Amino acid sequence: MRMSVPSIAIVGSGPSGCYMAQTLRKAWPEAPITLFERLPVPYGLARYGVAPDHPGTKAITHQFARLFERENIRFCGNLEIGRDITLPALREHFDVVVLTLGLAGDTPLGIPGDTLPGILGAGRLTRLLNDHPEECESPPILGERVAIIGNGNVAIDLIRLLAKREDEFSGSDLSPQSLEWLRAQQVRQIEVIGRSPAAQAKCDTVMLRELSKLSGARFSLAPGAELGIAQQPAEQARLDALRELLEREQPAEGINVRLHFGKVPRQVLGQNSVERLRIAPSSGGEEQELMLDSLITAIGFNEHALQPLHRDSLYGDADLSCGRLDHGLYCAGWLRRGPRGTIPENRADARLVADAIIAAVNNDQLPLGKPGELALPAHALDYRAWQRIDRHEQQQAGSQRSRQKLRSRAAMLAVAHQQ
């Protein structure tokens, strides 16, 4: 006899995974659905990838919490699929498995010298400032002169975080340790290098206008740079925001932020670490060198090298247009379509893949009947353990912070096991 609903495992509890669970729960109110997460805590990108001074964006986690508290979605944390439990074992016990692992690796520059010490990715830096337990043990040293490669929203986030004064972090979840790290860097100069002309920069206008509120940053165009002419209304809005930023009354002192548009990096130079960056016009032309102490790449994300599950090694009867990797195995979010889009766009992507899963089940294309249960290692954590961590972090927050995150896996586990 055919079972009426599928058993579902979702690997990754970030926004894509939570939106997937939300959509599939609406389709099948009685289906057993489990979200697996390698960290002891849920929410992935929303917790560790959104800038710590954007609490409004992080507030989406309140919506996700209702999945576990009211919608009978099971959370299984501190358990990595591919290491603690194999993917074949998971597929043996669930009718449908959806991978929503995201992309945690920073895309390398791919130019000579791009492996020198002193180069770090924007993803790593954002996780560090969000107290990710795998980044806090060995924080980098930036020095006074920093270059950021890229002019999308991630690059704008980094400019803002590096240039903000201490009192401007009120209401954020930036920890005292991360604030102390920022202070210790003593950044004086930030060079921002973007391939696109100013009008076509990949950042949102609202993000540019937020930079205008910084009291400790002085913005200027690089010598010879021009804002250019807009061709579309969105481009005009971007140029207006840039002019507002450049023409505002600049503070008497602060971090100097110099904007390079239409430029690409050609070579990183240095003996034992980053010392200089050679850049050139995107269309070709004379090169110039910038003196640096560190370089941050903000040009995109890819699959992390240490991740045990890699999408392209899982292809069977694949159709990525609907997220299918094989019969009963799907992927969604950035893992499906690449590192593009915001958290709301991940919701649309989850719906697209969920619709394909629902159609496959309704059209009898997937056999049902697997139990949706399997033996878990003793170190696995449930949602109640996360709630203990959550309460602890909020209780430890000072008057100017929304929470103070636990910064190591050991500290998380100690609180999780308190009774």
XYZ file of C-alpha atoms in Angstrom:
419
model
C 0.000 0.000 0.000
C 1.412 3.414 -0.977
C 2.199 5.784 1.889
C 0.318 9.077 1.615
C 3.179 11.418 2.559
C 6.965 11.291 2.104
C 9.573 11.304 4.851
C 11.900 14.257 4.280
C 15.460 15.090 5.351
C 16.849 18.579 4.745
C 20.614 18.960 5.118
C 21.432 22.507 6.197
C 19.313 24.711 8.477
C 20.042 28.113 6.960
C 17.405 30.207 5.184
C 17.145 27.847 2.192
C 16.658 24.828 4.432
C 14.107 26.577 6.625
C 12.152 27.906 3.649
C 12.199 24.411 2.164
C 10.805 22.953 5.389
C 8.174 25.684 5.520
C 6.973 25.018 1.970
C 6.933 21.227 2.291
C 5.136 21.427 5.634
C 2.315 23.368 3.968
C 2.059 20.662 1.319
C 2.150 17.763 3.797
C 1.077 18.741 7.338
C 1.732 15.207 8.621
C 5.019 14.418 6.867
C 8.039 13.690 9.095
C 10.562 16.447 8.298
C 14.031 16.681 9.871
C 16.593 19.460 9.394
C 20.180 18.308 9.891
C 22.862 20.855 10.811
C 26.583 20.277 11.324
C 26.865 23.080 13.908
C 25.154 22.917 17.311
C 23.046 25.939 16.307
C 20.594 26.560 13.442
C 20.043 29.312 10.862
C 23.330 29.247 8.935
C 23.678 32.358 6.772
C 21.138 34.301 8.840
C 23.262 33.803 11.973
C 26.799 33.867 10.577
C 26.632 35.420 7.095
C 24.542 38.556 7.618
C 26.523 41.541 8.893
C 26.256 41.764 12.701
C 25.005 45.357 12.491
C 21.956 44.348 10.423
C 19.654 42.937 13.128
C 16.582 43.564 10.997
C 17.801 41.065 8.405
C 18.728 38.552 11.098
C 15.215 38.835 12.572
C 14.017 36.331 9.955
C 15.154 33.690 12.456
C 12.058 34.463 14.558
C 9.939 33.225 11.661
C 12.105 30.138 11.266
C 11.832 29.347 14.989
C 8.096 28.800 14.563
C 8.852 25.853 12.286
C 10.398 23.964 15.177
C 8.095 25.292 17.887
C 4.714 25.036 16.126
C 5.071 23.140 12.857
C 6.587 19.899 14.186
C 9.809 20.244 12.213
C 12.605 18.292 13.900
C 16.040 19.887 14.377
C 19.101 17.664 14.572
C 22.242 19.703 15.230
C 25.933 19.014 15.807
C 25.783 16.291 13.180
C 27.433 16.439 9.760
C 25.987 14.449 6.900
C 28.857 12.922 4.980
C 30.927 12.396 8.120
C 28.771 11.425 11.105
C 26.126 9.849 8.875
C 26.741 8.985 5.231
C 24.490 10.349 2.533
C 23.595 6.806 1.340
C 22.496 5.937 4.891
C 20.339 9.051 5.023
C 18.742 8.185 1.684
C 17.975 4.683 2.927
C 15.836 6.128 5.721
C 14.147 9.102 4.011
C 12.060 9.206 0.847
C 13.312 12.687 -0.041
C 16.668 14.281 0.817
C 17.260 17.971 0.050
C 20.724 19.524 0.290
C 20.670 23.198 1.302
C 24.306 23.491 2.341
C 24.997 26.909 0.865
C 28.423 27.977 -0.372
C 30.919 28.791 2.372
C 34.139 28.977 0.365
C 35.487 32.314 -0.873
C 36.186 32.488 -4.602
C 39.930 33.042 -5.161
C 41.237 35.876 -7.315
C 42.947 33.545 -9.763
C 45.875 35.886 -10.386
C 49.602 35.600 -9.626
C 50.302 35.970 -5.911
C 46.761 35.176 -4.757
C 47.966 32.622 -2.190
C 50.206 35.024 -0.259
C 49.534 35.388 3.477
C 47.474 38.499 4.148
C 44.721 37.608 1.667
C 41.400 36.577 3.155
C 37.898 36.119 1.875
C 34.890 38.237 2.754
C 33.007 35.142 3.892
C 35.684 34.270 6.402
C 35.833 37.838 7.725
C 32.051 38.063 8.047
C 31.953 34.763 9.933
C 34.731 35.991 12.215
C 32.809 39.161 13.067
C 29.735 36.986 13.693
C 31.689 34.779 16.155
C 31.567 31.628 14.059
C 33.229 28.908 16.166
C 35.508 27.825 13.314
C 36.906 31.321 12.690
C 37.539 32.711 16.181
C 40.639 30.700 17.075
C 43.063 32.365 14.644
C 41.823 35.835 13.636
C 43.885 37.550 10.917
C 45.760 40.834 11.166
C 44.648 43.453 8.640
C 47.054 46.318 9.265
C 46.557 49.963 8.337
C 46.172 49.629 4.545
C 43.434 47.305 3.294
C 42.123 46.616 -0.199
C 38.697 45.129 -0.884
C 38.197 43.482 -4.270
C 34.565 43.747 -5.375
C 31.865 46.409 -5.194
C 28.756 44.380 -4.409
C 26.746 44.363 -1.196
C 29.265 42.134 0.582
C 32.029 44.652 -0.105
C 29.805 47.476 1.158
C 29.158 45.484 4.343
C 32.897 45.191 4.928
C 33.522 48.907 4.358
C 30.817 49.723 6.884
C 32.023 47.240 9.502
C 35.653 48.322 9.229
C 34.819 52.043 9.299
C 32.156 52.174 12.012
C 32.895 53.737 15.363
C 32.203 51.821 18.549
C 28.976 53.638 19.448
C 27.564 52.966 15.962
C 27.311 49.236 16.753
C 24.589 49.779 19.365
C 21.736 47.297 18.877
C 23.875 44.854 16.910
C 25.120 41.441 18.002
C 28.789 42.338 17.493
C 30.566 40.789 20.466
C 33.087 42.589 22.701
C 35.763 40.254 21.337
C 34.971 41.140 17.719
C 34.828 44.835 18.577
C 38.216 44.574 20.254
C 39.586 42.825 17.178
C 38.290 45.638 14.942
C 39.857 48.262 17.200
C 43.195 46.448 17.228
C 43.480 46.525 13.421
C 43.876 50.316 13.329
C 42.780 50.476 9.688
C 43.572 53.861 8.167
C 43.084 53.379 4.410
C 40.634 51.200 2.454
C 40.986 50.831 -1.314
C 37.828 49.436 -2.943
C 38.434 47.973 -6.406
C 35.483 47.069 -8.615
C 35.435 45.731 -12.164
C 32.209 47.517 -13.112
C 31.703 51.205 -13.877
C 30.109 53.095 -11.005
C 26.610 53.038 -12.509
C 26.752 49.254 -12.898
C 28.278 48.402 -9.520
C 26.602 45.357 -7.997
C 25.627 47.058 -4.727
C 22.154 48.220 -3.760
C 21.411 51.916 -3.430
C 20.143 51.496 0.128
C 23.519 50.024 1.108
C 25.349 53.030 -0.340
C 23.100 55.443 1.518
C 23.887 53.613 4.739
C 27.560 54.481 4.231
C 26.622 58.169 4.271
C 25.681 57.796 7.940
C 29.198 56.806 9.029
C 30.803 59.480 11.182
C 34.333 58.088 10.977
C 34.863 57.522 7.255
C 36.072 59.878 4.522
C 35.048 58.837 0.989
C 36.744 59.856 -2.246
C 37.152 58.717 -5.840
C 40.515 57.350 -6.883
C 42.545 59.757 -9.072
C 41.258 59.648 -12.624
C 38.061 57.820 -11.667
C 34.678 59.129 -12.815
C 31.113 58.268 -11.900
C 30.049 58.241 -15.538
C 26.535 58.345 -16.980
C 23.537 56.190 -16.128
C 21.500 54.368 -18.771
C 18.733 53.010 -16.520
C 16.713 54.446 -13.581
C 18.362 51.989 -11.164
C 21.780 53.130 -12.367
C 20.815 56.769 -11.879
C 19.699 56.036 -8.315
C 23.053 54.356 -7.657
C 24.981 57.342 -9.033
C 22.858 59.750 -6.977
C 23.686 57.778 -3.833
C 27.386 57.796 -4.710
C 27.368 61.554 -5.320
C 25.635 62.072 -1.994
C 28.337 59.969 -0.339
C 31.203 61.812 -2.026
C 29.780 65.335 -1.720
C 28.681 65.152 1.900
C 30.698 67.050 4.484
C 33.537 64.632 5.168
C 34.709 64.250 8.784
C 37.950 65.979 9.733
C 39.531 62.650 10.589
C 38.749 58.985 10.174
C 39.352 56.070 7.846
C 39.988 57.075 4.232
C 37.928 55.022 1.766
C 38.956 55.400 -1.872
C 36.705 54.026 -4.614
C 38.155 52.552 -7.822
C 35.610 51.777 -10.547
C 36.321 49.928 -13.784
C 39.517 48.395 -12.386
C 40.659 44.770 -12.002
C 43.471 43.198 -9.974
C 46.359 41.838 -12.041
C 48.918 40.626 -9.497
C 49.509 40.499 -5.751
C 53.106 41.269 -4.842
C 55.125 40.659 -1.683
C 57.963 38.656 -0.183
C 56.378 36.765 2.716
C 52.948 38.422 2.729
C 50.875 40.961 0.832
C 52.769 44.200 0.183
C 51.382 45.596 -3.083
C 48.500 45.090 -5.471
C 48.823 45.741 -9.186
C 45.565 46.893 -10.800
C 44.597 47.990 -14.321
C 41.525 49.330 -16.157
C 39.001 46.590 -16.963
C 39.206 47.524 -20.634
C 43.005 47.387 -20.628
C 45.536 50.118 -20.130
C 48.253 51.343 -17.814
C 48.757 49.445 -14.574
C 49.269 51.001 -11.160
C 50.349 49.628 -7.801
C 48.730 50.110 -4.405
C 50.679 49.651 -1.168
C 48.831 47.250 1.138
C 49.012 45.349 4.398
C 46.116 43.007 3.581
C 43.640 42.195 0.837
C 40.028 41.045 1.191
C 38.281 39.289 -1.690
C 34.544 39.902 -2.057
C 33.991 38.402 -5.514
C 31.730 35.471 -4.737
C 31.498 32.114 -3.016
C 31.957 28.456 -3.871
C 31.804 25.076 -2.164
C 34.174 24.884 0.786
C 37.118 22.572 0.159
C 36.560 20.737 3.471
C 32.863 20.143 2.831
C 32.270 16.362 2.635
C 29.400 16.607 0.130
C 30.071 18.247 -3.234
C 27.178 18.748 -5.609
C 28.839 17.695 -8.841
C 29.904 14.340 -7.381
C 26.277 13.454 -6.610
C 24.780 13.640 -10.091
C 22.538 10.770 -11.088
C 19.362 11.491 -13.022
C 20.003 15.211 -12.627
C 18.018 18.265 -13.676
C 19.312 21.351 -11.877
C 16.572 23.536 -13.347
C 14.296 21.990 -10.722
C 17.024 21.104 -8.216
C 17.041 17.353 -8.846
C 20.394 15.604 -8.431
C 18.992 12.067 -8.556
C 15.723 10.283 -7.814
C 14.755 11.441 -4.327
C 17.829 13.694 -3.971
C 17.532 17.453 -4.498
C 19.454 20.663 -3.859
C 18.245 24.230 -3.344
C 19.522 27.730 -2.642
C 23.039 28.757 -3.519
C 24.080 25.115 -3.884
C 21.650 24.856 -6.816
C 21.930 28.210 -8.558
C 25.212 29.703 -7.371
C 25.988 32.567 -4.960
C 23.404 35.030 -6.187
C 20.532 36.665 -4.433
C 19.394 37.674 -0.990
C 17.569 35.753 1.725
C 14.124 36.483 0.180
C 15.362 35.104 -3.152
C 16.265 31.874 -1.382
C 12.610 31.630 -0.423
C 11.590 31.701 -4.086
C 14.244 29.119 -4.909
C 13.033 26.827 -2.134
C 9.505 27.059 -3.510
C 10.699 26.185 -7.004
C 12.460 23.028 -5.812
C 9.664 22.156 -3.389
C 7.150 22.341 -6.241
C 9.268 19.817 -8.181
C 9.338 17.485 -5.169
C 5.590 17.789 -4.665
C 4.952 17.076 -8.352
C 7.240 14.021 -8.293
C 5.411 12.591 -5.280
C 1.937 13.388 -6.598
C 2.791 11.822 -9.975
C 4.024 8.605 -8.334
C 7.573 9.231 -9.557
C 9.079 8.644 -6.100
C 8.535 5.471 -4.073
C 7.405 6.188 -0.514
C 7.544 4.168 2.670
C 10.901 4.913 4.286
C 10.557 5.553 8.030
C 12.062 9.041 8.363
C 13.993 7.862 11.425
C 17.525 6.574 11.925
C 19.872 5.949 14.825
C 21.743 9.136 15.706
C 25.171 9.519 17.324
C 25.120 10.439 21.001
C 26.545 13.900 20.275
C 23.548 14.986 18.178
C 21.567 17.900 19.633
C 17.846 18.590 19.471
C 15.952 21.877 19.345
C 15.671 22.080 23.139
C 19.469 22.147 23.312
C 19.496 25.073 20.868
C 16.900 26.872 22.993
C 19.231 26.642 25.997
C 22.037 28.156 23.915
C 19.688 30.840 22.597
C 18.517 31.862 26.079
C 22.081 31.949 27.375
C 23.285 34.187 24.543
C 20.448 36.653 25.026
C 20.938 36.719 28.798
C 24.662 37.434 28.382
C 24.105 40.367 26.035
C 24.860 43.791 27.445
C 22.462 46.704 27.284
C 23.732 47.737 23.844
C 23.602 44.301 22.186
C 20.862 41.905 21.035
C 22.872 38.807 22.039
C 26.405 37.665 22.794
C 27.130 34.532 20.826
C 29.065 31.630 22.243
C 32.308 31.580 20.274
C 33.379 27.931 20.447
C 31.745 24.580 19.865
C 32.854 23.459 23.344
C 31.100 26.423 24.972
C 27.946 25.732 22.959
C 27.921 22.072 23.952
C 28.473 22.912 27.623
C 25.405 25.161 27.652
C 23.388 22.776 25.480
C 23.815 19.974 28.009
C 22.863 22.047 31.051
C 19.673 20.901 32.731
